[in-house]
Coordinates of N, CA and C in Angstrom, one line a residue:
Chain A
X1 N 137.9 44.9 66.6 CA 136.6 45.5 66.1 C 136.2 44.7 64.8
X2 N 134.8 44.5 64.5 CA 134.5 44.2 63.6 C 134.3 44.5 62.5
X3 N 134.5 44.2 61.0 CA 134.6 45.1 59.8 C 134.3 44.0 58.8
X4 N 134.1 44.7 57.4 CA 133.3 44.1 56.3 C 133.6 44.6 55.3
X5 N 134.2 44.1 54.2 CA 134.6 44.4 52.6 C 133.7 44.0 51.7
X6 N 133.3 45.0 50.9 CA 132.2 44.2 49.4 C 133.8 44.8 48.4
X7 N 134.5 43.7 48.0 CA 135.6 44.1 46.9 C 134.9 44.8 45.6
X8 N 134.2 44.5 45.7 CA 133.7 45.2 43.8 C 132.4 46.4 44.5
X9 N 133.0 47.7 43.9 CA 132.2 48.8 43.7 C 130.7 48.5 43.0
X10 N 131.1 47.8 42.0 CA 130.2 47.8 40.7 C 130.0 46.1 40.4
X11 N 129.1 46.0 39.7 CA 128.9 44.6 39.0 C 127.6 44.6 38.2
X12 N 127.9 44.1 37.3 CA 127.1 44.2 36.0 C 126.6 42.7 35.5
X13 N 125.6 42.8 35.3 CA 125.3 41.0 35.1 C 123.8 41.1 33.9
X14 N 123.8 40.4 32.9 CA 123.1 40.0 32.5 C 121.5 39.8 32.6
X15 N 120.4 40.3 32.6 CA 119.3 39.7 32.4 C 118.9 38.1 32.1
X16 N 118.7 37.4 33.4 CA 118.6 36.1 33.6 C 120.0 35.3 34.2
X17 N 120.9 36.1 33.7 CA 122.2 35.0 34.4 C 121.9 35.2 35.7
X18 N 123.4 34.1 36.3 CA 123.2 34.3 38.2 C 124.0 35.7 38.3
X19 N 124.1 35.7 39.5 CA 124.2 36.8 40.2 C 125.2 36.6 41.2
X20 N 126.1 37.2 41.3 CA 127.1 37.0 43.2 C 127.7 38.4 43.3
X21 N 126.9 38.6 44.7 CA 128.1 39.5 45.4 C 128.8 39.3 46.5
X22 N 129.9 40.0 46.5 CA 130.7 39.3 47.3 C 131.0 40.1 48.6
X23 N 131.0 39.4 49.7 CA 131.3 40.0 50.8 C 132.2 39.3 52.1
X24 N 133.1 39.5 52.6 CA 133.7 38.9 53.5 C 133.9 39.5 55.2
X25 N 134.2 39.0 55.8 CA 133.7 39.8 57.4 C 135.2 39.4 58.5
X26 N 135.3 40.5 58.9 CA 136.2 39.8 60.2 C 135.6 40.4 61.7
X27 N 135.8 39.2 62.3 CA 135.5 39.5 63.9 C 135.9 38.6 64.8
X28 N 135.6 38.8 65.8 CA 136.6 38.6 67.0 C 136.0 36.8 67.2
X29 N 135.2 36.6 67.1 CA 134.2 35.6 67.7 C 133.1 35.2 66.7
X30 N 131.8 35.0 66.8 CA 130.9 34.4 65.8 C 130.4 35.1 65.1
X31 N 129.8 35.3 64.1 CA 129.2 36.9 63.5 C 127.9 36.5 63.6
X32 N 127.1 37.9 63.4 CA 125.7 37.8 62.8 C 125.9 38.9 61.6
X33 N 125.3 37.8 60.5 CA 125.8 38.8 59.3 C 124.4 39.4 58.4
X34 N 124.1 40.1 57.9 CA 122.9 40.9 57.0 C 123.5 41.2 55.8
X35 N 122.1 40.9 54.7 CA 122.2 41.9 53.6 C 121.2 42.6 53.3
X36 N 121.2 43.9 53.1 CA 120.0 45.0 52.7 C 120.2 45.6 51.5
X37 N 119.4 45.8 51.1 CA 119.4 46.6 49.8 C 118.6 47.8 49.4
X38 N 119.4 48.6 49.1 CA 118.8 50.3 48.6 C 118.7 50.7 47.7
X39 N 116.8 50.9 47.0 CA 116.9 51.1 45.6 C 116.5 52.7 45.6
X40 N 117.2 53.0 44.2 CA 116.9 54.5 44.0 C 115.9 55.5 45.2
X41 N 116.5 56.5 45.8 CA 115.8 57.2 46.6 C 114.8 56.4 47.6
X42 N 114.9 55.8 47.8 CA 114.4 54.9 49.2 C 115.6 54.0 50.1
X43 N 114.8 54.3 51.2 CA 115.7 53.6 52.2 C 116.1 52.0 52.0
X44 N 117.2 51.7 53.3 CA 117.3 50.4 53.1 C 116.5 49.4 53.7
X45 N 116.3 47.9 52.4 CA 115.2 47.4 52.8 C 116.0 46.3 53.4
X46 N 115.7 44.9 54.4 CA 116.5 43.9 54.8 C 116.2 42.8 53.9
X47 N 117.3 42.1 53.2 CA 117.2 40.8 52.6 C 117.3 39.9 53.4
X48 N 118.2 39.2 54.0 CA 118.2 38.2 55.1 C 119.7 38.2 55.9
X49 N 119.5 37.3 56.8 CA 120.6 36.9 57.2 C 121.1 35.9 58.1
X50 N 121.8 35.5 58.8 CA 122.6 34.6 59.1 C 123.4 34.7 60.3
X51 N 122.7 33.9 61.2 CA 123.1 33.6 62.7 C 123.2 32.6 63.4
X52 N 122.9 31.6 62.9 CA 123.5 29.9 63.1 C 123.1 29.1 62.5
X53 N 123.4 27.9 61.8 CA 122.5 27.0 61.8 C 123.0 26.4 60.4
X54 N 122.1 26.1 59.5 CA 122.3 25.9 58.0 C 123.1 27.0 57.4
X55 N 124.1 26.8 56.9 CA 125.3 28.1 56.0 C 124.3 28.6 54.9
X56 N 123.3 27.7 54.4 CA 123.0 28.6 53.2 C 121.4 29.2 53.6
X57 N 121.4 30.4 53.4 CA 120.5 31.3 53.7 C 119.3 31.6 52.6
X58 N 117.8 31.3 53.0 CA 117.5 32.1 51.7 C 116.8 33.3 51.9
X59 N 116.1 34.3 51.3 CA 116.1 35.5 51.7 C 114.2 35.9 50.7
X60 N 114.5 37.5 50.8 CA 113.2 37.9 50.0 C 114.4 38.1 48.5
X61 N 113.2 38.4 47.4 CA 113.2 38.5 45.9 C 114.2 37.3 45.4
X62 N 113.9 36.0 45.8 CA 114.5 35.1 45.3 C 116.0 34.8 46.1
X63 N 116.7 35.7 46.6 CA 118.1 35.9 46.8 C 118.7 34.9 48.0
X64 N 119.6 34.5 48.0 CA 120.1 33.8 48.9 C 121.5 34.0 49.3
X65 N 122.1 33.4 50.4 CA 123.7 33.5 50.6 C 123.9 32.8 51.5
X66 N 125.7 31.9 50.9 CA 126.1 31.4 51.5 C 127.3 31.6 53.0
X67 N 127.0 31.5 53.9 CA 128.1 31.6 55.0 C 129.4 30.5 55.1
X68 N 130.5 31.0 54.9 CA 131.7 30.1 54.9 C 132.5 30.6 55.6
X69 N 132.9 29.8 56.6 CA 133.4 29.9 57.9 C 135.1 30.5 57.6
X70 N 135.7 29.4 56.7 CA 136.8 28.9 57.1 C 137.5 30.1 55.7
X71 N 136.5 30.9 54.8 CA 136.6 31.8 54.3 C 136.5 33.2 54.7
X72 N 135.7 33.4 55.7 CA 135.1 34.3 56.6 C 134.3 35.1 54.9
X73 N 133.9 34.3 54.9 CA 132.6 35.4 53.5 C 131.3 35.1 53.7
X74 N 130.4 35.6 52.9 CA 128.9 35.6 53.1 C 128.6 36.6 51.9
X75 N 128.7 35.7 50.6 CA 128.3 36.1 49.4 C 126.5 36.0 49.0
X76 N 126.3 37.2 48.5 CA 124.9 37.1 48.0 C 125.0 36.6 46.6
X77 N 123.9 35.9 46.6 CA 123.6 35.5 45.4 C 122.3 35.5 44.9
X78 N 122.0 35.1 43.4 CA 120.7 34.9 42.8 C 120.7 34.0 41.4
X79 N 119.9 32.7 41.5 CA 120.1 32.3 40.1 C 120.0 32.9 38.9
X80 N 118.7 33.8 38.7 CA 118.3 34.4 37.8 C 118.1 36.2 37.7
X81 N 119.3 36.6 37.4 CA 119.0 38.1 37.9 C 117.8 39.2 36.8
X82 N 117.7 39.8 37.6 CA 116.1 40.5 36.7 C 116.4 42.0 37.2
X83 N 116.1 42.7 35.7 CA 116.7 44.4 35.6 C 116.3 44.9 36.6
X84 N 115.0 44.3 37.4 CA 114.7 44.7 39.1 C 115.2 44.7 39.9
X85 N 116.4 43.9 39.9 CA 117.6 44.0 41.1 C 118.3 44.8 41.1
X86 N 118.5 45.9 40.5 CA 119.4 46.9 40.0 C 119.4 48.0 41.0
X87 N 120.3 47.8 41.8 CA 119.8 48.6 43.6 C 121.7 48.4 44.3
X88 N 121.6 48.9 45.4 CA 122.8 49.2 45.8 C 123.2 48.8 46.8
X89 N 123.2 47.5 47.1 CA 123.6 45.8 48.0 C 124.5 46.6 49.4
X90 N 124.3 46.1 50.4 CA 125.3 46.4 51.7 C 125.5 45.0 52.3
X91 N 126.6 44.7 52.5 CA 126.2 43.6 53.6 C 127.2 44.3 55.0
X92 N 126.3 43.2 56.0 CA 126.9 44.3 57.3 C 126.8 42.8 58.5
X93 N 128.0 42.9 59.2 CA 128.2 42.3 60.6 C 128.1 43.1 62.0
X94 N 127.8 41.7 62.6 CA 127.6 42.5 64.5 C 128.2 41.3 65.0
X95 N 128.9 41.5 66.0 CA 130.1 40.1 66.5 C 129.0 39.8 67.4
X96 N 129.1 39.1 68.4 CA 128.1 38.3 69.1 C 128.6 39.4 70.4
X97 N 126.7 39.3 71.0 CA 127.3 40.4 72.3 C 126.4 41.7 71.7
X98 N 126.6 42.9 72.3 CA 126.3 44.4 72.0 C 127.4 44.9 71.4
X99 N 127.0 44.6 70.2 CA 128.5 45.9 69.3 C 127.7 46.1 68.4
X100 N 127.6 47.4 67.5 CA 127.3 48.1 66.8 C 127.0 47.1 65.2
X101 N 126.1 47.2 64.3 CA 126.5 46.5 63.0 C 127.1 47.3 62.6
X102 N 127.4 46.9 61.5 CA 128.5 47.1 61.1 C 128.8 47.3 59.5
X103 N 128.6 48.5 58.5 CA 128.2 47.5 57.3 C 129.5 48.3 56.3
X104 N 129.2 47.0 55.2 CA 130.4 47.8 54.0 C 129.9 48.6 53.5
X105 N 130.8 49.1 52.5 CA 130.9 50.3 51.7 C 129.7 50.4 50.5
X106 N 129.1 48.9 50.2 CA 128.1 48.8 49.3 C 128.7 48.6 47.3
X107 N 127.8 47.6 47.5 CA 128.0 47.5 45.6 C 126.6 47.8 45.0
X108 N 127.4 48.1 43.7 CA 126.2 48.6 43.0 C 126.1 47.7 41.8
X109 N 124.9 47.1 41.9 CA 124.6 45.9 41.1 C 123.7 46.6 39.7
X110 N 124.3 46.2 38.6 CA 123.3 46.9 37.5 C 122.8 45.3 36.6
X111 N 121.8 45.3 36.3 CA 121.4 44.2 35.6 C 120.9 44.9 34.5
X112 N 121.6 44.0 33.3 CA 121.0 44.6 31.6 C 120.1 43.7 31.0
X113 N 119.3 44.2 30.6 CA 118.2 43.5 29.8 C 119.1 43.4 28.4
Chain B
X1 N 101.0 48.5 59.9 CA 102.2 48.9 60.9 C 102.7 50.1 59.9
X2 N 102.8 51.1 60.6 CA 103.7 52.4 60.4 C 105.4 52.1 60.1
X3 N 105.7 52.7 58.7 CA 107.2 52.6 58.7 C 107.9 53.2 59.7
X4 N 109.4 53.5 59.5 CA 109.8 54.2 60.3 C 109.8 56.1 59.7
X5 N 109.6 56.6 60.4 CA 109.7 58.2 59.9 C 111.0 59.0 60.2
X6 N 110.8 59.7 59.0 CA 112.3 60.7 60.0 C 111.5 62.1 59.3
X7 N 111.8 63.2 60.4 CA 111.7 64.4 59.8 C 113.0 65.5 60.1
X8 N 113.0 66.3 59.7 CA 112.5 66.5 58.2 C 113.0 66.3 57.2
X9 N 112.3 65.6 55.9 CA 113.3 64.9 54.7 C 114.6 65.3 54.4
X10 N 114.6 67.2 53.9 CA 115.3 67.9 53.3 C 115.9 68.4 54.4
X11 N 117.2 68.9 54.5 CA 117.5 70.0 55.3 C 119.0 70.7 54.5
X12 N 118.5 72.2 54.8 CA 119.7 73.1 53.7 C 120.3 73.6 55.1
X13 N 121.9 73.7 55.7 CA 122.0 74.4 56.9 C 123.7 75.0 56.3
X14 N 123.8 76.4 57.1 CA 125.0 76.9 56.9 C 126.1 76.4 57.8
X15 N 127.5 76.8 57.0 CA 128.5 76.0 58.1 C 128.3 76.7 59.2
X16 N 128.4 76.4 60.4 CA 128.6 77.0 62.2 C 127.7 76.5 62.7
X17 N 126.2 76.5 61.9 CA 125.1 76.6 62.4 C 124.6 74.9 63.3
X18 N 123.6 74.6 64.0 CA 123.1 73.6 64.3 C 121.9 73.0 63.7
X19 N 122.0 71.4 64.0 CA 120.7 70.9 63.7 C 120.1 69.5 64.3
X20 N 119.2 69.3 64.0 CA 118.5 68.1 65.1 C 117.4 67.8 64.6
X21 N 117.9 66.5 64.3 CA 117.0 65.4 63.3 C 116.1 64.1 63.8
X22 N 115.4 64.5 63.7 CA 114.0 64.0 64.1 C 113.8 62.3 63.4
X23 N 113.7 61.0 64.7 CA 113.1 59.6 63.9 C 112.1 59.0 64.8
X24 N 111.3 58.3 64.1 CA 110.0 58.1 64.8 C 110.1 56.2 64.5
X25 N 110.2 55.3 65.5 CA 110.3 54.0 65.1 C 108.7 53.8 65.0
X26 N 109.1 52.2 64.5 CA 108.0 51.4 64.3 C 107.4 51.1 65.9
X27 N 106.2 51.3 65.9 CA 105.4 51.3 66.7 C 106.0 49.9 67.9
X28 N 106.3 49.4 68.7 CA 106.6 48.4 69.6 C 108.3 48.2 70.1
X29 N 109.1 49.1 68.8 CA 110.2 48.7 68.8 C 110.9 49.7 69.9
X30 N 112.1 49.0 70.4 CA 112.7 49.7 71.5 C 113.8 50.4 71.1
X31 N 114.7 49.6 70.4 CA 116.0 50.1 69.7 C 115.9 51.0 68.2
X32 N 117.3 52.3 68.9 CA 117.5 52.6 67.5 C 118.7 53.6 67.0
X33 N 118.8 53.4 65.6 CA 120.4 53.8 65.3 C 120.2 54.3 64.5
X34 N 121.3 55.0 64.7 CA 121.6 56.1 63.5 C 123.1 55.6 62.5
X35 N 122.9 56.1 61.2 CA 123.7 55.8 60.2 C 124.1 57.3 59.5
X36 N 125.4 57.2 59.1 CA 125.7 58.5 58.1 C 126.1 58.2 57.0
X37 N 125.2 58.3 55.5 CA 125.5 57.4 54.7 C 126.0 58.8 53.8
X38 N 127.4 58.7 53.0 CA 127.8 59.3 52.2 C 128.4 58.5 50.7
X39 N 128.4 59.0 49.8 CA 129.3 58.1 48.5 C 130.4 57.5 48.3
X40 N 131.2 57.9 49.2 CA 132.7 58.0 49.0 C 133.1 56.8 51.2
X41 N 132.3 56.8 51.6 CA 131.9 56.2 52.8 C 131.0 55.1 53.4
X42 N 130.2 55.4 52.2 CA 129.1 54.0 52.9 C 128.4 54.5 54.0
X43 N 127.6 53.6 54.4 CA 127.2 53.7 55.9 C 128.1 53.5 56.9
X44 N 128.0 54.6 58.0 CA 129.0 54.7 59.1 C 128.2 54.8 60.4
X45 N 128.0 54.0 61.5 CA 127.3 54.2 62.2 C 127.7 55.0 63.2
X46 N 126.5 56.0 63.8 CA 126.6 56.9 64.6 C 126.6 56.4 66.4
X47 N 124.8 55.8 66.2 CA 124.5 56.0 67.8 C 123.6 54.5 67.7
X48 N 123.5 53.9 68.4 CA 122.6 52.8 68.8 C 121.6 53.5 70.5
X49 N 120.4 53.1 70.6 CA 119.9 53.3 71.7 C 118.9 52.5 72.0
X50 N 119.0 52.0 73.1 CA 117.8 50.6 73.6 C 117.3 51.4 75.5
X51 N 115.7 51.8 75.1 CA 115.1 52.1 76.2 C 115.7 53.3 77.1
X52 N 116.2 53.9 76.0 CA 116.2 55.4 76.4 C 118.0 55.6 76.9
X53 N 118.5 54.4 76.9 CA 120.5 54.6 77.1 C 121.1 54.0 75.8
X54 N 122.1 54.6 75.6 CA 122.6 54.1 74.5 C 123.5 53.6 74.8
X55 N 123.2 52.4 74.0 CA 123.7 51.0 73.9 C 125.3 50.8 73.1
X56 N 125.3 51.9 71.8 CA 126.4 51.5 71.3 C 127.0 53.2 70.5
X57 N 128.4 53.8 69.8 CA 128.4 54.9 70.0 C 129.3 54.5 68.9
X58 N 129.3 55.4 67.6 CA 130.7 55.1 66.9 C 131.5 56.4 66.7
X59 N 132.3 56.0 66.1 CA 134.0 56.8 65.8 C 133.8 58.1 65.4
X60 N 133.0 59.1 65.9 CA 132.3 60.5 65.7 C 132.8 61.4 66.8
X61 N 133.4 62.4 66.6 CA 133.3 63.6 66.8 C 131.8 63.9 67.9
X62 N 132.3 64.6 68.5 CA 131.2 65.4 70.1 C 130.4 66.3 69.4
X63 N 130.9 66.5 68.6 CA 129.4 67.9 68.0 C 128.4 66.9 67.4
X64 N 128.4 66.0 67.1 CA 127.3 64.7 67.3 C 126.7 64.0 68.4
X65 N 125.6 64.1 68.8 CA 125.2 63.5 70.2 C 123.8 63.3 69.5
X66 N 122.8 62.4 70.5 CA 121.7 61.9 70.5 C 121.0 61.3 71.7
X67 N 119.9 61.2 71.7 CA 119.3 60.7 73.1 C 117.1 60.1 72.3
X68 N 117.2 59.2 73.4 CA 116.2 58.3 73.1 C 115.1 58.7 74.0
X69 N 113.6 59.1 73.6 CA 112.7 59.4 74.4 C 112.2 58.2 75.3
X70 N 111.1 58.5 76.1 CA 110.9 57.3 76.4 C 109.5 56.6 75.8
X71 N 109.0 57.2 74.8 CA 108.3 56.5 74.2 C 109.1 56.2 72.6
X72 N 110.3 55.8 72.7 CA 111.2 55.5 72.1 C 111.8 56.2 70.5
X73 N 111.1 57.1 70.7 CA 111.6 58.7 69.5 C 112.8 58.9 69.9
X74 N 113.6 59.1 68.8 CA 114.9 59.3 69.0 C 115.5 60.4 67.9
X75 N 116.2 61.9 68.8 CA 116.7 62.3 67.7 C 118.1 62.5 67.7
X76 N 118.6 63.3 66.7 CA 120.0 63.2 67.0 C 120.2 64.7 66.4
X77 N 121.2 65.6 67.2 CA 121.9 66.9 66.9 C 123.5 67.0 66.4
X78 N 123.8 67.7 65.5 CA 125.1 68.3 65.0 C 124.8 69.6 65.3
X79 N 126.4 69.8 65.7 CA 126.5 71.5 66.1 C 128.1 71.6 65.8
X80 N 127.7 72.9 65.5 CA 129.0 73.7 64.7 C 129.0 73.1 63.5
X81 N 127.8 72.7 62.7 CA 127.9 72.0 61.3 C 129.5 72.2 60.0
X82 N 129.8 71.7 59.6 CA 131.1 71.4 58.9 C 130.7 71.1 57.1
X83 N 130.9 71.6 56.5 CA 130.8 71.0 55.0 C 130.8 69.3 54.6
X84 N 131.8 68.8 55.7 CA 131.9 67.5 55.3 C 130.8 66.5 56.4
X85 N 129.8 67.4 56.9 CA 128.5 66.7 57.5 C 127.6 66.6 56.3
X86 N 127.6 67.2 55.1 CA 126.3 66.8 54.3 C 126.9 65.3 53.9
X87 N 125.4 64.9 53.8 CA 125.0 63.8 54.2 C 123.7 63.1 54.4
X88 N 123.2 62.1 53.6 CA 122.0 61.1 54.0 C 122.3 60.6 55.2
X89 N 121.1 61.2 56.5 CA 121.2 60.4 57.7 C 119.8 59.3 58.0
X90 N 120.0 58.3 58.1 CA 119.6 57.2 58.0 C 119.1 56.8 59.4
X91 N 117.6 56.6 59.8 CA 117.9 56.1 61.5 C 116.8 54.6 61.0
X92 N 117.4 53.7 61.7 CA 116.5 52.0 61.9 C 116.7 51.7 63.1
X93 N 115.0 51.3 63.5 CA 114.6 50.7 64.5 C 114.6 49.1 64.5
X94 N 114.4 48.5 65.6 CA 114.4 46.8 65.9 C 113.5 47.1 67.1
X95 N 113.2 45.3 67.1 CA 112.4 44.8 68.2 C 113.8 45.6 69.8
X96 N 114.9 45.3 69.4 CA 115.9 45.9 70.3 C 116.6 44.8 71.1
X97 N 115.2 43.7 71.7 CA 116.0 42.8 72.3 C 117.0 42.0 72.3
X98 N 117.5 41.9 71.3 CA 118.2 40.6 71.0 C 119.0 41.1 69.7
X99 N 120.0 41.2 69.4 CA 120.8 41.9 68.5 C 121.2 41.2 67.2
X100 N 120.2 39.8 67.4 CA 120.0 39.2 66.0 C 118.9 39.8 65.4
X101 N 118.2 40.8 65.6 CA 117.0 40.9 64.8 C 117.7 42.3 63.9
X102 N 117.0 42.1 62.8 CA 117.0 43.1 61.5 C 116.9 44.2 61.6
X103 N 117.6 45.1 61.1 CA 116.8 46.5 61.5 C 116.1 47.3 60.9
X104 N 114.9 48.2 60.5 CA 114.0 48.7 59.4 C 114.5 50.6 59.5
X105 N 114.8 50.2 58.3 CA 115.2 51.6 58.1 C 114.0 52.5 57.4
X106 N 114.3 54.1 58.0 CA 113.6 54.9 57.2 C 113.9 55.5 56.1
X107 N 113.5 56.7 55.5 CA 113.5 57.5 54.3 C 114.6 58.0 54.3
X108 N 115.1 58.3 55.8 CA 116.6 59.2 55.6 C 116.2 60.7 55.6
X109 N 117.3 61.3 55.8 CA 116.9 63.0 56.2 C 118.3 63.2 55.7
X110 N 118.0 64.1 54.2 CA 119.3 64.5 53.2 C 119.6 66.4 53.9
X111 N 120.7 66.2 54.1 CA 121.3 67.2 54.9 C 122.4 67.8 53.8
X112 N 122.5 68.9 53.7 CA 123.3 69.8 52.4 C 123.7 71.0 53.5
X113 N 125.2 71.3 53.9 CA 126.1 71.8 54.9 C 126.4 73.3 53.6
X114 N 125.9 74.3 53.4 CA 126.7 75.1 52.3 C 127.5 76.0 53.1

């Protein structure tokens, strides 16, 4: 079965620095991987994701992420983070085929001005 | 385009008691799933359904079930409610076809078990 770790609960970053979160995936076969994000009392919105092709992804509000095989990760990133990102990240897999997605536990990104 | 809806936002229910939670997709879309998002859990998925059968089922307990209309409304019921059902339930719809496509979530329907 397929499953997904975001190691860091929390991450705290700077007003303007980059940005990474981290995410790794296991599955049986090829993944399709997502990242969404949930800000305060609204649902989750989709950032992008990744299902063949070019490993590096780019997405909405600037964000991007790279797919690395031979790591099994698919970290999000951002060059310049802005106090507007400050929302509650999921990334989530689906093995190839009909299986369920799949998502982690979620980090919670805070950006300081 | 219409988001996706769920009704009703709030819901207060006693332990024993039942309930059935109402989602309304985006207009065209076929597929749709349910999520039980708690603090300490994350999102856990419940039910997937594509054109009225469901397609995919997770690691839940029978007093959880759901079923898909065929103008593709989908709700979902708990019975014999339990303290550790409260919970934001979460339903997103997709195009359905093809299980690379995204899925649009709604508002969520916050559920409090006393």
């Amino acid at each position: 079965a397929q499953s997904v770790a975001q190691p860091e609960d929390q991450v705290n970053v700077a007003e303007g620095n980059p940005l990474t979160v981290k995410c790794t995936y296991s599955v049986s076969g090829n993944p399709y991987l997502f990242w969404y994000v949930q800000y305060p009392n609204r649902g989750l919105q989709f950032l992008l994701k990744y299902i063949t092709g070019d490993n590096l992804v780019k997405g909405s509000y600037g964000f991007e992420a790279e797919f690395n095989k031979s790591q099994t990760s698919f970290h999000l990133k951002k060059p310049s983070a802005l106090v507007s990102d400050s929302a509650l990240y999921f990334c989530a897999v689906r093995d190839r085929g009909n299986t369920p997605l799949v998502f982690g536990k979620g980090t919670r990104l805070s950006v300081i001005a | 385009k219409a988001g996706v809806t769920q009704t009703p936002r709030y819901l207060i229910k006693t332990r024993g008691q039942q309930v059935t939670l109402s989602c309304s997709p985006i207009s065209g879309h076929r597929s749709v799933s349910w999520y039980q998002q708690t603090p300490g859990q994350g999102l856990q998925f419940l039910f997937e359904y594509f054109s009225e059968t469901q397609r995919n089922k997770g690691n839940f307990p029978g007093r959880f079930s759901g079923r898909q209309f065929s103008n593709s409304r989908s709700e979902m019921n708990v019975s014999t409610l339990e303290l550790g059902d409260s919970a934001l339930y979460l339903c997103a719809s997709s195009p359905g076809t093809f299980t690379i496509d995204e899925q649009y979530f709604g508002p969520g329907t916050r559920l409090t078990v006393t």
